[in-house]
Amino acid sequence: MDVAASRARPNQFARQLFAGLPKRYNLLAELLSFGQDRRWRDEMVGHVVDREPARILDVACGPAAVTCALAGRTSARVVGLDLSVDMLTEGVANVSRSGFGDRVSMVLGRGEQLPFEDGAFDGLTFTYLLRYVADPAATIAELARVVRPGGPIASLEFAVPPKSGWRAAWWLYTRGVLPVAGLATGGPAWFHVGRFLGPSISSHYGQYPIPWTLEAWHDAGIDDVAHRSMSLGGGLVVWGVRRP
């Protein structure tokens, strides 16, 4: 099972899963989410840029959609980090096309083991990360480590709608429609991702429900933790500030 493999060897699995996606990733993510992915990202980014950070780290940056949004809405220097060489290569091209190359750098690395000193950043974002790490709580603590006291942290993850009717519709879409739509618009690689996504999200929240996640943020040294369910519960934005 793909979900079992993603739990047993999350980094290796993530590299393989996303290897064939970067060229059209941002476009197809927007299309297959009916435009919701952009709304979710904007919500997350807003909780960081409002505090006017001078240096921001964007973890699990993929092809740099959030990285460029952070650069576009601030004057900060932004570092995008991802464990996929393919994603980073496309991210570098997207940064260059966006005109932010003088303020944005891209780094190969893992969210579980960041190559930065304590408190190196004024703010941090991470996107669709926690399903691809072996220990989500330890990863959140590692992310918090590199943010200065008082600095904002925000994340975006997929979620399972809490209301039964919308949850049933979500289940049908993720299990039936999404793989076929992915195949039609992006080819076999997107079919594979579409088939994996729904079971992966369900499995993750079966083990790490939202209250657990919020508590893990607090235990990692993050205060004022809050969250917002997006699009009837299909997306989850969490934010807080590094404890002084």
Short mmCIF file of C-alpha atoms in Angstrom, two decimals:
data_model
loop_
_atom_site.label_atom_id
_atom_site.label_comp_id
_atom_site.label_asym_id
_atom_site.label_seq_id
_atom_site.Cartn_x
_atom_site.Cartn_y
_atom_site.Cartn_z
CA MET A 1 0.00 0.00 0.00
CA ASP A 2 1.26 3.51 -0.82
CA VAL A 3 0.15 4.85 2.56
CA ALA A 4 2.10 2.16 4.41
CA ALA A 5 5.18 2.93 2.31
CA SER A 6 4.84 6.64 3.02
CA ARG A 7 4.88 5.90 6.76
CA ALA A 8 7.76 3.43 6.60
CA ARG A 9 10.11 5.60 4.50
CA PRO A 10 8.53 9.05 4.25
CA ASN A 11 11.42 11.03 2.74
CA GLN A 12 12.21 8.49 0.04
CA PHE A 13 8.53 8.06 -0.74
CA ALA A 14 7.96 11.82 -1.07
CA ARG A 15 10.91 12.20 -3.47
CA GLN A 16 9.57 9.43 -5.69
CA LEU A 17 5.96 10.61 -5.49
CA PHE A 18 6.71 14.16 -6.61
CA ALA A 19 9.47 13.40 -9.12
CA GLY A 20 7.16 13.58 -12.14
CA LEU A 21 5.07 16.58 -11.05
CA PRO A 22 7.05 19.85 -10.90
CA LYS A 23 6.52 21.28 -14.40
CA ARG A 24 2.77 21.79 -14.00
CA TYR A 25 2.41 21.37 -10.26
CA ASN A 26 1.12 24.84 -9.38
CA LEU A 27 -1.31 24.92 -12.30
CA LEU A 28 -2.76 21.47 -11.68
CA ALA A 29 -2.96 21.98 -7.90
CA GLU A 30 -5.08 25.04 -8.64
CA LEU A 31 -7.21 23.21 -11.19
CA LEU A 32 -7.82 20.02 -9.23
CA SER A 33 -8.70 21.94 -6.05
CA PHE A 34 -11.18 24.15 -7.96
CA GLY A 35 -9.09 27.20 -7.09
CA GLN A 36 -9.10 26.51 -3.34
CA ASP A 37 -5.38 25.81 -3.06
CA ARG A 38 -4.58 29.47 -3.81
CA ARG A 39 -7.11 30.66 -1.19
CA TRP A 40 -5.58 28.38 1.41
CA ARG A 41 -2.04 29.55 0.63
CA ASP A 42 -3.08 33.20 0.81
CA GLU A 43 -4.64 32.60 4.22
CA MET A 44 -1.48 30.96 5.55
CA VAL A 45 0.85 33.59 4.12
CA GLY A 46 -1.22 36.39 5.65
CA HIS A 47 -0.51 35.16 9.18
CA VAL A 48 3.23 35.60 8.60
CA VAL A 49 3.56 38.69 6.42
CA ASP A 50 1.36 40.84 8.67
CA ARG A 51 4.21 40.89 11.19
CA GLU A 52 6.67 42.24 8.59
CA PRO A 53 9.45 39.67 9.05
CA ALA A 54 12.87 40.45 7.57
CA ARG A 55 13.87 36.83 6.91
CA ILE A 56 11.41 33.99 6.24
CA LEU A 57 11.88 30.25 5.79
CA ASP A 58 9.39 28.38 3.59
CA VAL A 59 9.64 24.63 4.29
CA ALA A 60 8.37 21.99 1.84
CA CYS A 61 8.32 24.81 -0.69
CA GLY A 62 7.85 22.63 -3.78
CA PRO A 63 8.01 24.73 -6.96
CA ALA A 64 8.00 27.94 -4.90
CA ALA A 65 4.38 29.14 -5.08
CA VAL A 66 4.36 30.10 -1.39
CA THR A 67 7.98 31.26 -1.53
CA CYS A 68 7.13 33.73 -4.30
CA ALA A 69 3.97 34.83 -2.50
CA LEU A 70 6.01 35.63 0.61
CA ALA A 71 8.51 37.62 -1.46
CA GLY A 72 5.71 39.41 -3.27
CA ARG A 73 3.96 40.53 -0.10
CA THR A 74 7.03 41.58 1.90
CA SER A 75 10.48 43.07 1.44
CA ALA A 76 11.94 40.07 3.29
CA ARG A 77 14.69 37.75 2.21
CA VAL A 78 13.07 34.35 1.74
CA VAL A 79 14.61 30.88 1.79
CA GLY A 80 12.68 28.02 0.20
CA LEU A 81 13.60 24.51 1.36
CA ASP A 82 12.51 21.17 -0.09
CA LEU A 83 13.85 17.61 -0.14
CA SER A 84 13.05 17.10 -3.85
CA VAL A 85 15.69 18.15 -6.37
CA ASP A 86 13.03 18.13 -9.11
CA MET A 87 10.77 20.47 -7.17
CA LEU A 88 13.64 22.81 -6.28
CA THR A 89 14.78 22.98 -9.91
CA GLU A 90 11.32 24.09 -10.99
CA GLY A 91 11.16 26.41 -8.00
CA VAL A 92 14.38 28.16 -9.05
CA ALA A 93 12.89 28.72 -12.52
CA ASN A 94 9.64 30.07 -11.05
CA VAL A 95 11.53 32.44 -8.73
CA SER A 96 13.55 33.73 -11.67
CA ARG A 97 10.42 34.28 -13.78
CA SER A 98 8.78 36.11 -10.87
CA GLY A 99 11.69 38.55 -10.58
CA PHE A 100 12.50 37.74 -6.95
CA GLY A 101 15.90 36.15 -7.54
CA ASP A 102 17.72 38.90 -5.64
CA ARG A 103 15.81 38.15 -2.41
CA VAL A 104 14.99 34.43 -2.67
CA SER A 105 17.32 31.45 -2.32
CA MET A 106 16.46 27.76 -2.64
CA VAL A 107 17.97 25.07 -0.40
CA LEU A 108 17.87 21.28 -0.55
CA GLY A 109 17.00 19.92 2.89
CA ARG A 110 14.63 18.10 5.22
CA GLY A 111 12.08 19.67 7.52
CA GLU A 112 13.07 17.18 10.22
CA GLN A 113 16.70 18.36 10.24
CA LEU A 114 17.06 21.98 9.18
CA PRO A 115 20.55 23.28 8.28
CA PHE A 116 20.08 26.56 10.18
CA GLU A 117 20.97 27.96 13.59
CA ASP A 118 18.47 28.51 16.38
CA GLY A 119 16.35 31.63 15.81
CA ALA A 120 17.78 32.24 12.34
CA PHE A 121 14.44 33.40 10.86
CA ASP A 122 11.82 36.01 11.74
CA GLY A 123 8.98 33.85 10.36
CA LEU A 124 8.31 30.43 8.89
CA THR A 125 5.73 28.66 6.73
CA PHE A 126 5.34 24.99 5.88
CA THR A 127 2.92 23.41 3.45
CA TYR A 128 1.64 19.82 3.09
CA LEU A 129 4.56 18.52 5.15
CA LEU A 130 3.38 16.49 8.12
CA ARG A 131 2.12 13.48 6.15
CA TYR A 132 5.66 12.96 4.82
CA VAL A 133 7.63 12.82 8.07
CA ALA A 134 8.08 9.94 10.49
CA ASP A 135 7.55 12.02 13.64
CA PRO A 136 5.26 15.06 13.16
CA ALA A 137 5.73 16.32 16.74
CA ALA A 138 9.53 16.27 16.50
CA THR A 139 9.33 17.96 13.10
CA ILE A 140 7.16 20.80 14.44
CA ALA A 141 9.67 21.29 17.27
CA GLU A 142 12.51 21.42 14.75
CA LEU A 143 10.67 24.01 12.66
CA ALA A 144 10.03 26.15 15.75
CA ARG A 145 13.70 25.94 16.72
CA VAL A 146 14.86 28.09 13.79
CA VAL A 147 12.34 30.91 14.44
CA ARG A 148 13.29 33.76 16.75
CA PRO A 149 11.17 34.33 19.88
CA GLY A 150 7.99 36.18 18.93
CA GLY A 151 8.29 35.22 15.27
CA PRO A 152 5.19 33.95 13.41
CA ILE A 153 4.78 30.37 12.18
CA ALA A 154 1.98 29.21 9.88
CA SER A 155 1.14 26.00 8.06
CA LEU A 156 -1.24 24.61 5.47
CA GLU A 157 -2.32 20.99 5.32
CA PHE A 158 -5.12 19.04 3.70
CA ALA A 159 -7.81 17.87 6.12
CA VAL A 160 -10.93 15.71 6.34
CA PRO A 161 -14.27 17.62 6.44
CA PRO A 162 -15.87 17.14 9.88
CA LYS A 163 -19.52 17.11 8.77
CA SER A 164 -20.73 13.75 7.51
CA GLY A 165 -22.35 15.00 4.29
CA TRP A 166 -19.33 16.98 3.12
CA ARG A 167 -17.02 14.20 4.32
CA ALA A 168 -18.88 11.72 2.10
CA ALA A 169 -18.58 14.08 -0.89
CA TRP A 170 -14.88 14.59 -0.11
CA TRP A 171 -14.37 10.83 0.09
CA LEU A 172 -16.01 10.29 -3.31
CA TYR A 173 -13.98 13.07 -4.89
CA THR A 174 -10.61 12.00 -3.48
CA ARG A 175 -11.14 8.27 -4.13
CA GLY A 176 -13.03 8.40 -7.42
CA VAL A 177 -12.81 11.71 -9.26
CA LEU A 178 -9.35 12.98 -8.31
CA PRO A 179 -7.28 10.07 -9.68
CA VAL A 180 -9.16 10.14 -13.02
CA ALA A 181 -8.99 13.95 -13.25
CA GLY A 182 -5.29 13.82 -12.42
CA LEU A 183 -4.68 11.28 -15.16
CA ALA A 184 -6.63 13.33 -17.70
CA THR A 185 -4.88 16.61 -16.92
CA GLY A 186 -1.41 15.55 -15.81
CA GLY A 187 -0.78 11.97 -16.88
CA PRO A 188 0.23 8.84 -14.93
CA ALA A 189 2.23 10.70 -12.26
CA TRP A 190 -0.83 12.74 -11.29
CA PHE A 191 -3.01 9.62 -11.33
CA HIS A 192 -0.64 8.06 -8.81
CA VAL A 193 -0.75 11.15 -6.59
CA GLY A 194 -4.53 11.40 -6.89
CA ARG A 195 -4.97 7.78 -5.88
CA PHE A 196 -2.66 8.22 -2.89
CA LEU A 197 -3.92 11.54 -1.57
CA GLY A 198 -7.31 10.66 -0.03
CA PRO A 199 -6.18 7.53 1.85
CA SER A 200 -3.06 9.36 3.03
CA ILE A 201 -5.06 12.26 4.48
CA SER A 202 -7.55 9.93 6.18
CA SER A 203 -4.76 7.83 7.65
CA HIS A 204 -2.88 10.87 8.94
CA TYR A 205 -5.86 12.36 10.78
CA GLY A 206 -6.82 8.95 12.13
CA GLN A 207 -3.47 8.97 13.93
CA TYR A 208 -2.95 12.72 14.40
CA PRO A 209 -6.32 14.52 14.70
CA ILE A 210 -6.52 18.30 14.74
CA PRO A 211 -6.55 18.65 18.58
CA TRP A 212 -3.37 16.55 18.70
CA THR A 213 -1.77 18.83 16.09
CA LEU A 214 -2.61 22.01 18.01
CA GLU A 215 -1.20 20.50 21.20
CA ALA A 216 1.97 19.48 19.36
CA TRP A 217 2.45 23.08 18.27
CA HIS A 218 2.10 24.27 21.86
CA ASP A 219 4.47 21.60 23.13
CA ALA A 220 7.01 22.70 20.50
CA GLY A 221 7.21 26.15 22.09
CA ILE A 222 4.61 27.98 20.00
CA ASP A 223 2.09 30.27 21.70
CA ASP A 224 -1.23 31.77 20.60
CA VAL A 225 -1.91 28.70 18.45
CA ALA A 226 -5.06 29.03 16.36
CA HIS A 227 -6.48 27.35 13.31
CA ARG A 228 -9.03 27.80 10.55
CA SER A 229 -10.78 25.07 8.58
CA MET A 230 -10.97 26.04 4.93
CA SER A 231 -13.40 25.02 2.18
CA LEU A 232 -15.82 23.07 4.40
CA GLY A 233 -12.91 21.36 6.14
CA GLY A 234 -10.83 20.23 3.14
CA GLY A 235 -7.95 22.48 4.15
CA LEU A 236 -6.43 23.40 7.50
CA VAL A 237 -4.39 26.53 8.27
CA VAL A 238 -2.65 26.67 11.66
CA TRP A 239 -0.66 29.60 13.02
CA GLY A 240 1.06 30.86 16.17
CA VAL A 241 4.14 32.70 17.45
CA ARG A 242 7.41 31.34 18.78
CA ARG A 243 7.39 31.46 22.55
CA PRO A 244 9.65 34.20 24.02
#
